[in-house]
Coordinates of C-alpha atoms in Angstrom, one line a residue:
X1 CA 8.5 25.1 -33.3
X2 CA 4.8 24.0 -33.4
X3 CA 6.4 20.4 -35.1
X4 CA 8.8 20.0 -32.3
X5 CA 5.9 20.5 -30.0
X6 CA 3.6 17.8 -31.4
X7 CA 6.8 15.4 -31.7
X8 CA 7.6 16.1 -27.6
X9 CA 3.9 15.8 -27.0
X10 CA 3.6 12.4 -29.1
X11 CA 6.4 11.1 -26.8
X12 CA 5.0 12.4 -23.8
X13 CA 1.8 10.1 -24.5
X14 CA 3.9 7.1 -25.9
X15 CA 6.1 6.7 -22.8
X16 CA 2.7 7.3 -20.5
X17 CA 0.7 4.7 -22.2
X18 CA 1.2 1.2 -21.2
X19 CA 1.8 1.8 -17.8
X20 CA -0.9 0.1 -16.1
X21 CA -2.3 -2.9 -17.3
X22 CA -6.2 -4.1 -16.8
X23 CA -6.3 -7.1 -14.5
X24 CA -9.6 -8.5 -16.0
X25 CA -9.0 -8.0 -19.5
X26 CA -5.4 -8.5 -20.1
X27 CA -5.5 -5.1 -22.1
X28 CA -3.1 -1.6 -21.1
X29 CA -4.9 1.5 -19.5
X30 CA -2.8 4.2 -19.9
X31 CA -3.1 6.7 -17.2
X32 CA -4.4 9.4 -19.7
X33 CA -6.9 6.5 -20.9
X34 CA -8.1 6.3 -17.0
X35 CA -8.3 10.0 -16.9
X36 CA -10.3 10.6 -19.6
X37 CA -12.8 7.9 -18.5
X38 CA -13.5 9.0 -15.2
X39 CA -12.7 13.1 -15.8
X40 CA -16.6 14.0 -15.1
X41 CA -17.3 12.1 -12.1
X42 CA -13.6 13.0 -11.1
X43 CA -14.8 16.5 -11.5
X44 CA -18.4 16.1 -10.2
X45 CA -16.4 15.2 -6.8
X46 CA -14.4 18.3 -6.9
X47 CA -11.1 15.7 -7.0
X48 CA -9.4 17.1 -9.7
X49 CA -6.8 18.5 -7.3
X50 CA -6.3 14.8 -5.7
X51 CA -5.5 13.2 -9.2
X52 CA -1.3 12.4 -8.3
X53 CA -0.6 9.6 -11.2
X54 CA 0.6 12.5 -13.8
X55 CA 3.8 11.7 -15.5
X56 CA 5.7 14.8 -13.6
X57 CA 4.2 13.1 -10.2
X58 CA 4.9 9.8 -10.0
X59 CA 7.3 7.1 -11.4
X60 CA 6.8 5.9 -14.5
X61 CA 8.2 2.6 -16.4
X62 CA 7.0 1.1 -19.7
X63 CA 5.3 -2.9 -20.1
X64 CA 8.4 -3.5 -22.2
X65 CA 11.0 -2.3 -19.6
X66 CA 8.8 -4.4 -16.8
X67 CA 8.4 -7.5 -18.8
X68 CA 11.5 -9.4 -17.4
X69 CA 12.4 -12.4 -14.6
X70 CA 15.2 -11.1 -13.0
X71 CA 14.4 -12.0 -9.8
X72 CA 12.9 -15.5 -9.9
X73 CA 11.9 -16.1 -6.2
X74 CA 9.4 -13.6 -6.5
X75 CA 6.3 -12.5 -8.9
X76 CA 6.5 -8.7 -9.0
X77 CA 9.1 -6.4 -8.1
X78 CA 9.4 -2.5 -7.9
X79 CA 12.4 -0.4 -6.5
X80 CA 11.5 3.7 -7.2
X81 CA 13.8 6.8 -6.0
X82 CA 10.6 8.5 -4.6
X83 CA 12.8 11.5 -4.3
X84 CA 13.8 12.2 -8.1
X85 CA 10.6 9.4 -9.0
X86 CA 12.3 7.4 -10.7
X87 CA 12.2 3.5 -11.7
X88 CA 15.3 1.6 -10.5
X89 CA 14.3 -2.0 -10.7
X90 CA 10.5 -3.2 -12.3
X91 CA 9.4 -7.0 -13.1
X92 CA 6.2 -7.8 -13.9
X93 CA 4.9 -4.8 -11.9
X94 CA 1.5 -4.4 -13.8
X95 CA 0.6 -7.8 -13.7
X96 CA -2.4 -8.9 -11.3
X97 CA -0.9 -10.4 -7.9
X98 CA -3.1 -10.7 -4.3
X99 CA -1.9 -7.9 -2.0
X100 CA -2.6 -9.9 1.6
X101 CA -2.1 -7.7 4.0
X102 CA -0.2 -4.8 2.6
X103 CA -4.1 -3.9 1.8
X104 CA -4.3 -2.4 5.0
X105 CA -1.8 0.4 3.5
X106 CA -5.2 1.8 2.1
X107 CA -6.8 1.5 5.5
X108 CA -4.5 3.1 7.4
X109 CA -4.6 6.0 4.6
X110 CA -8.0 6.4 5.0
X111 CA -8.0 6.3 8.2
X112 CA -5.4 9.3 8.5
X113 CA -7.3 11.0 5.8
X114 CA -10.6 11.0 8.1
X115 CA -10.2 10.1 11.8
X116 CA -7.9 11.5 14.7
X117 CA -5.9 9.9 16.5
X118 CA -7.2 10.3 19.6
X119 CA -10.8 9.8 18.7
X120 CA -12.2 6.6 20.6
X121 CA -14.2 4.4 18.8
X122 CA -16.7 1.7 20.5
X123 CA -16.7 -1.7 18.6
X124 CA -19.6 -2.8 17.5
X125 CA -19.9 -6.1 17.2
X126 CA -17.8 -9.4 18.3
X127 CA -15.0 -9.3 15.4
X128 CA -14.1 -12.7 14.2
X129 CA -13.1 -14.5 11.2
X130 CA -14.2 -18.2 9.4
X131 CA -10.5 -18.9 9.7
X132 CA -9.5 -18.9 13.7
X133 CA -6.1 -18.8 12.3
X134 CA -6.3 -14.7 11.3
X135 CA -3.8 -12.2 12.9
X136 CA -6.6 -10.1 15.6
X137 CA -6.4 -8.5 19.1
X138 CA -10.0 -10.4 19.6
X139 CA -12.1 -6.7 19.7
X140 CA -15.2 -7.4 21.5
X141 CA -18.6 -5.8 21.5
X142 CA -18.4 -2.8 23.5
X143 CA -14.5 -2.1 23.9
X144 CA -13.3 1.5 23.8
X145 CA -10.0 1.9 22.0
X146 CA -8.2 4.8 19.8
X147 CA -7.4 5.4 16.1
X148 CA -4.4 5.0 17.3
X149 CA -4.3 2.1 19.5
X150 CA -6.0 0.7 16.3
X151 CA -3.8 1.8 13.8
X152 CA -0.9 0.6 16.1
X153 CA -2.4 -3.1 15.9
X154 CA -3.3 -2.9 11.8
X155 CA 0.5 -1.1 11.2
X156 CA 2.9 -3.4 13.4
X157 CA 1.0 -7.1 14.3
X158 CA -1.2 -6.7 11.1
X159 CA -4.5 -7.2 12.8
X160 CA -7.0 -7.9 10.6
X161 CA -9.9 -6.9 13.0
X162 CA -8.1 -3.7 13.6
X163 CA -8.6 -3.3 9.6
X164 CA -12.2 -4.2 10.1
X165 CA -13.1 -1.6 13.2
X166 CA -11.4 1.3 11.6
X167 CA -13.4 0.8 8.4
X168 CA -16.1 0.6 10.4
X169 CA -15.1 4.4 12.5
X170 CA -14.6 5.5 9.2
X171 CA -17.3 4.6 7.2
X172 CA -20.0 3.4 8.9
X173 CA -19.9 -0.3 7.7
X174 CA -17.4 -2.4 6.5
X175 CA -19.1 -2.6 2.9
X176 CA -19.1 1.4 3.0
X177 CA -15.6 1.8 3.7
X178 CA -14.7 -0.9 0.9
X179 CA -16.2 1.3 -1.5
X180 CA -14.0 4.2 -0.2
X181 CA -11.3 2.1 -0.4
X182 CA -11.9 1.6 -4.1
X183 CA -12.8 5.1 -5.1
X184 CA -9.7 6.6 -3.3
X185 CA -7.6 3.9 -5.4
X186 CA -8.9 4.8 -8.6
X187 CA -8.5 8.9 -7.2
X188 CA -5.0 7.8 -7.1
X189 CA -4.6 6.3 -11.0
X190 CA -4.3 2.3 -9.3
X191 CA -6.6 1.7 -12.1
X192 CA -6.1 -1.9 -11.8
X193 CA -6.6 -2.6 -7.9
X194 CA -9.9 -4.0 -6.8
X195 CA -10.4 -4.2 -2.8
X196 CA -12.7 -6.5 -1.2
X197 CA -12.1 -6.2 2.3
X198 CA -10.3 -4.3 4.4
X199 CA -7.2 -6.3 5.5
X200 CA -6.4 -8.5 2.6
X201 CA -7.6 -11.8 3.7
X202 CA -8.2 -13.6 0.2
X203 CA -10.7 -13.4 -1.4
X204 CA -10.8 -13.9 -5.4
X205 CA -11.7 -10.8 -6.0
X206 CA -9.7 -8.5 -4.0
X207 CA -6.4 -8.0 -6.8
X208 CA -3.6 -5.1 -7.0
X209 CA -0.2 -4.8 -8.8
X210 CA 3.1 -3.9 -7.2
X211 CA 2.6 -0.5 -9.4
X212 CA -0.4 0.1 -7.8
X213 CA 0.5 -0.1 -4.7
X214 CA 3.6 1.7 -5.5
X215 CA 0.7 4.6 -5.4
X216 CA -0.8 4.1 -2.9
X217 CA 2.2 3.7 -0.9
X218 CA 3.7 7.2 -1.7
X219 CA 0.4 8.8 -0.9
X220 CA 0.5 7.6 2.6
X221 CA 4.3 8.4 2.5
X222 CA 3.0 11.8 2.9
X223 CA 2.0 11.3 6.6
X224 CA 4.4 11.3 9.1
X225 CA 2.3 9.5 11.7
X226 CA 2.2 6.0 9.3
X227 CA 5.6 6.0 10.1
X228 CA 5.6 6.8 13.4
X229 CA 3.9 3.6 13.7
X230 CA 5.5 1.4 11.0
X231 CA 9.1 2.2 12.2
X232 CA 8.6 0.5 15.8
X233 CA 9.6 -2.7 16.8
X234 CA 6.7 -3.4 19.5
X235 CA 4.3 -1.6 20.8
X236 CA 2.0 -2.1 23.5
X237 CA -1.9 -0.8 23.3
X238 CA -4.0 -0.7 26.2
X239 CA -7.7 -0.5 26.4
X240 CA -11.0 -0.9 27.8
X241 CA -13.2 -3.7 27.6
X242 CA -17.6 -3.5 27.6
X243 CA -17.3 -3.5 31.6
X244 CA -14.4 -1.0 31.6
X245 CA -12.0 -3.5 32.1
X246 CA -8.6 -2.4 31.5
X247 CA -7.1 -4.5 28.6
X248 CA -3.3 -4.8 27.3
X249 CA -2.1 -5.9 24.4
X250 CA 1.8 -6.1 23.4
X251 CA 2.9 -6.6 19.7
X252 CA 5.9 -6.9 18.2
X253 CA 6.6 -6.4 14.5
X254 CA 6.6 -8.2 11.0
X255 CA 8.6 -6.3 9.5
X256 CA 12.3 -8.7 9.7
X257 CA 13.8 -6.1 8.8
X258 CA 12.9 -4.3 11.9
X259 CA 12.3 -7.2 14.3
X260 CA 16.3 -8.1 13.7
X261 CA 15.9 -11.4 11.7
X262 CA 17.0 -9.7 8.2
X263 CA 20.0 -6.9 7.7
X264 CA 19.2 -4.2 5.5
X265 CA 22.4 -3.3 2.6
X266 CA 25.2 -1.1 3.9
X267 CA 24.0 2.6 3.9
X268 CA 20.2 2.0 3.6
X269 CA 18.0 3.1 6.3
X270 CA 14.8 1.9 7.3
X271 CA 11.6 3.9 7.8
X272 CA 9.0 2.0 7.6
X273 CA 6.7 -0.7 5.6
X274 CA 4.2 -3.0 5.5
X275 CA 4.3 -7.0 5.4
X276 CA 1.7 -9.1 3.7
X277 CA 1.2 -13.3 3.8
X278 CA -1.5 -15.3 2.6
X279 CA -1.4 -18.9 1.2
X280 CA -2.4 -17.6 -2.7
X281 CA -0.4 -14.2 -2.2
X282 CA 2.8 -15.5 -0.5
X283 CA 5.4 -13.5 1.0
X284 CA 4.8 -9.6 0.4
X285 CA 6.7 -6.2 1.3
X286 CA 6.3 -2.7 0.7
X287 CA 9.3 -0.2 2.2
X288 CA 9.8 3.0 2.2
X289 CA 14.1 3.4 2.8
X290 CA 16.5 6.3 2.3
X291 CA 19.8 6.0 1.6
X292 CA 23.2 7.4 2.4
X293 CA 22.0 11.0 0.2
X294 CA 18.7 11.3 2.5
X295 CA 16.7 9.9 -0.7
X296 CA 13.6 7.8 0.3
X297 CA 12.7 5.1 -2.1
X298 CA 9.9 2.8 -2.0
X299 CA 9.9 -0.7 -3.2
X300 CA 7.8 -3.3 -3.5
X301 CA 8.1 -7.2 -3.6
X302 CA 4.9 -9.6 -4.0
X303 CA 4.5 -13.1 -4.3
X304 CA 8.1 -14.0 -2.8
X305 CA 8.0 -18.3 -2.9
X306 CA 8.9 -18.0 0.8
X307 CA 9.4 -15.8 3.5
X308 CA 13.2 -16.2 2.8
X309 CA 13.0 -15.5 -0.5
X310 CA 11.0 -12.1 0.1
X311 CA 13.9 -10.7 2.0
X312 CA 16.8 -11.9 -0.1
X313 CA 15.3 -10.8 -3.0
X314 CA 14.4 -7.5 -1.2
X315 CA 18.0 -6.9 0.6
X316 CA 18.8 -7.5 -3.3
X317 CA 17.1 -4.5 -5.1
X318 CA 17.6 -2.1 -1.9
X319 CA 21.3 -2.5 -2.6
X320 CA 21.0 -0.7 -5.8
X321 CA 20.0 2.5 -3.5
X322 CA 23.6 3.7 -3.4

């Protein structure tokens, strides 16, 4: 009995290892690896009871079973039964890829983890960006809005100031918040996700994996009011300016899926996601669906060669839902 203990246990560890895979070194870390390394500060923080990537928690899918091209107009691509976690579809999911936008997934988890809705924050400062081209609402010095008005703005238009103002209501600086960002990652076993910023605008050294933010994803699957948000077409916000002008801003959504452009597979039903574009990253998703059983699954495509591509390849792997 003690022999065929040790041989279920030796599995246990072989089919764990390997499932995450160090961005800067090439190398695996397994989750129990990443456990072990950061078990005393894990503890130190009382966050033993936060630690989710266990085996019996999450998804899990080996290099080997990753380490295939079946879907050639994108870079990574996840499809998990977050019901019965589960791996349906995986290619090149540990690999390093840029996570544009759907970095603000961690943002609007933090966010929920530490602000109320209708708590009104005052913006700080003018919030602008080197590149005049960068999805914003144009927050001013002075404007009153709430978490979420701003959370409605990050969620469905993908504003990156929004991203920048809640890490700010959060944390007290941007710089602050990207640290919380990073330390509620590794909390989560995304070993290999580095944030640099808030909303994902590139920056060399701001990296995930579709695995990682597979994690992420299903903690934040956990609060209803993400999807409150992430299910709607349009929204409008409205505001007050420094002088308190009343300001209005209407939205619509990024999600194709939900503005109408794309059809989703027979059977599969939409809940929510978040979209993700940037000139290094390309064309990114992350869903969370259910199908004609009431299962929810969350899948994840990164680095689609066009926007296109993204949602053909995404209709493709959704389709294997039922």
């Amino acid at each position: 009995m003690k022999k065929l203990i040790c041989i279920c246990m030796s599995v246990m560890m072989i089919t764990l290892s390997g499932c995450q895979t160090s961005a800067k070194t090439g190398g695996f870390i397994s989750y129990d690896e990443h456990y072990q390394k950061n078990e005393t500060a894990l503890k130190e923080d009382a966050l033993s009871d936060r630690w989710e990537s266990r085996g019996s928690k999450v998804a899990v899918v080996s290099k080997e079973k990753a380490d295939n091209n079946d879907y050639p107009e994108a870079k990574e691509v996840l499809l998990v039964n977050n019901t019965k976690n589960k791996v349906i579809v995986s290619q090149k999911v540990f690999d390093q890829a840029y996570p544009a936008s759907t970095t603000k997934i961690m943002t609007a988890l933090l966010t929920l983890e530490n602000l109320n809705l209708s708590q009104v924050v005052t913006i700080k400062h003018d919030i602008t960006f080197p590149d005049g081209a960068a999805v914003a609402i144009h927050l001013k010095k002075g404007d009153k809005i709430t978490v979420e008005a701003l959370l409605n703005a990050l969620i469905i238009m993908s504003a990156n100031d929004a991203a920048v103002a809640l890490g700010e209501a959060v944390a007290g600086s941007e710089a602050n918040f990207v640290k919380m960002m990073n330390k509620r990652a590794k909390e989560l076993g995304a070993a290999n996700t580095h944030f640099a910023n808030p909303n994902g605008l590139h920056l060399s050294d701001h990296y995930s994996t579709a695995y990682d933010l597979y994690l992420i994803f299903k903690e934040v699957a956990k609060h209803n009011e993400f999807f409150n948000i992430a299910g709607r077409s349009s929204s409008r916000i409205e505001y007050l300016g420094s002088k308190g002008e009343q300001k209005i801003y209407d939205m619509a959504s990024t999600n194709q899926y939900i503005a109408g452009t794309y059809t989703l597979p027979s059977q599969v039903y939409m809940i929510g996601g978040k979209t993700g574009t940037t000139t290094q990253a390309g064309s990114c998703l992350i869903l969370l669906t259910k199908n004609k059983d009431g299962e929810e699954f969350i899948s994840v495509v990164l680095k689609g060669v066009t926007k296109s591509a993204l949602y053909h390849t995404m209709t493709d792997i959704l389709s294997k839902e039922n």
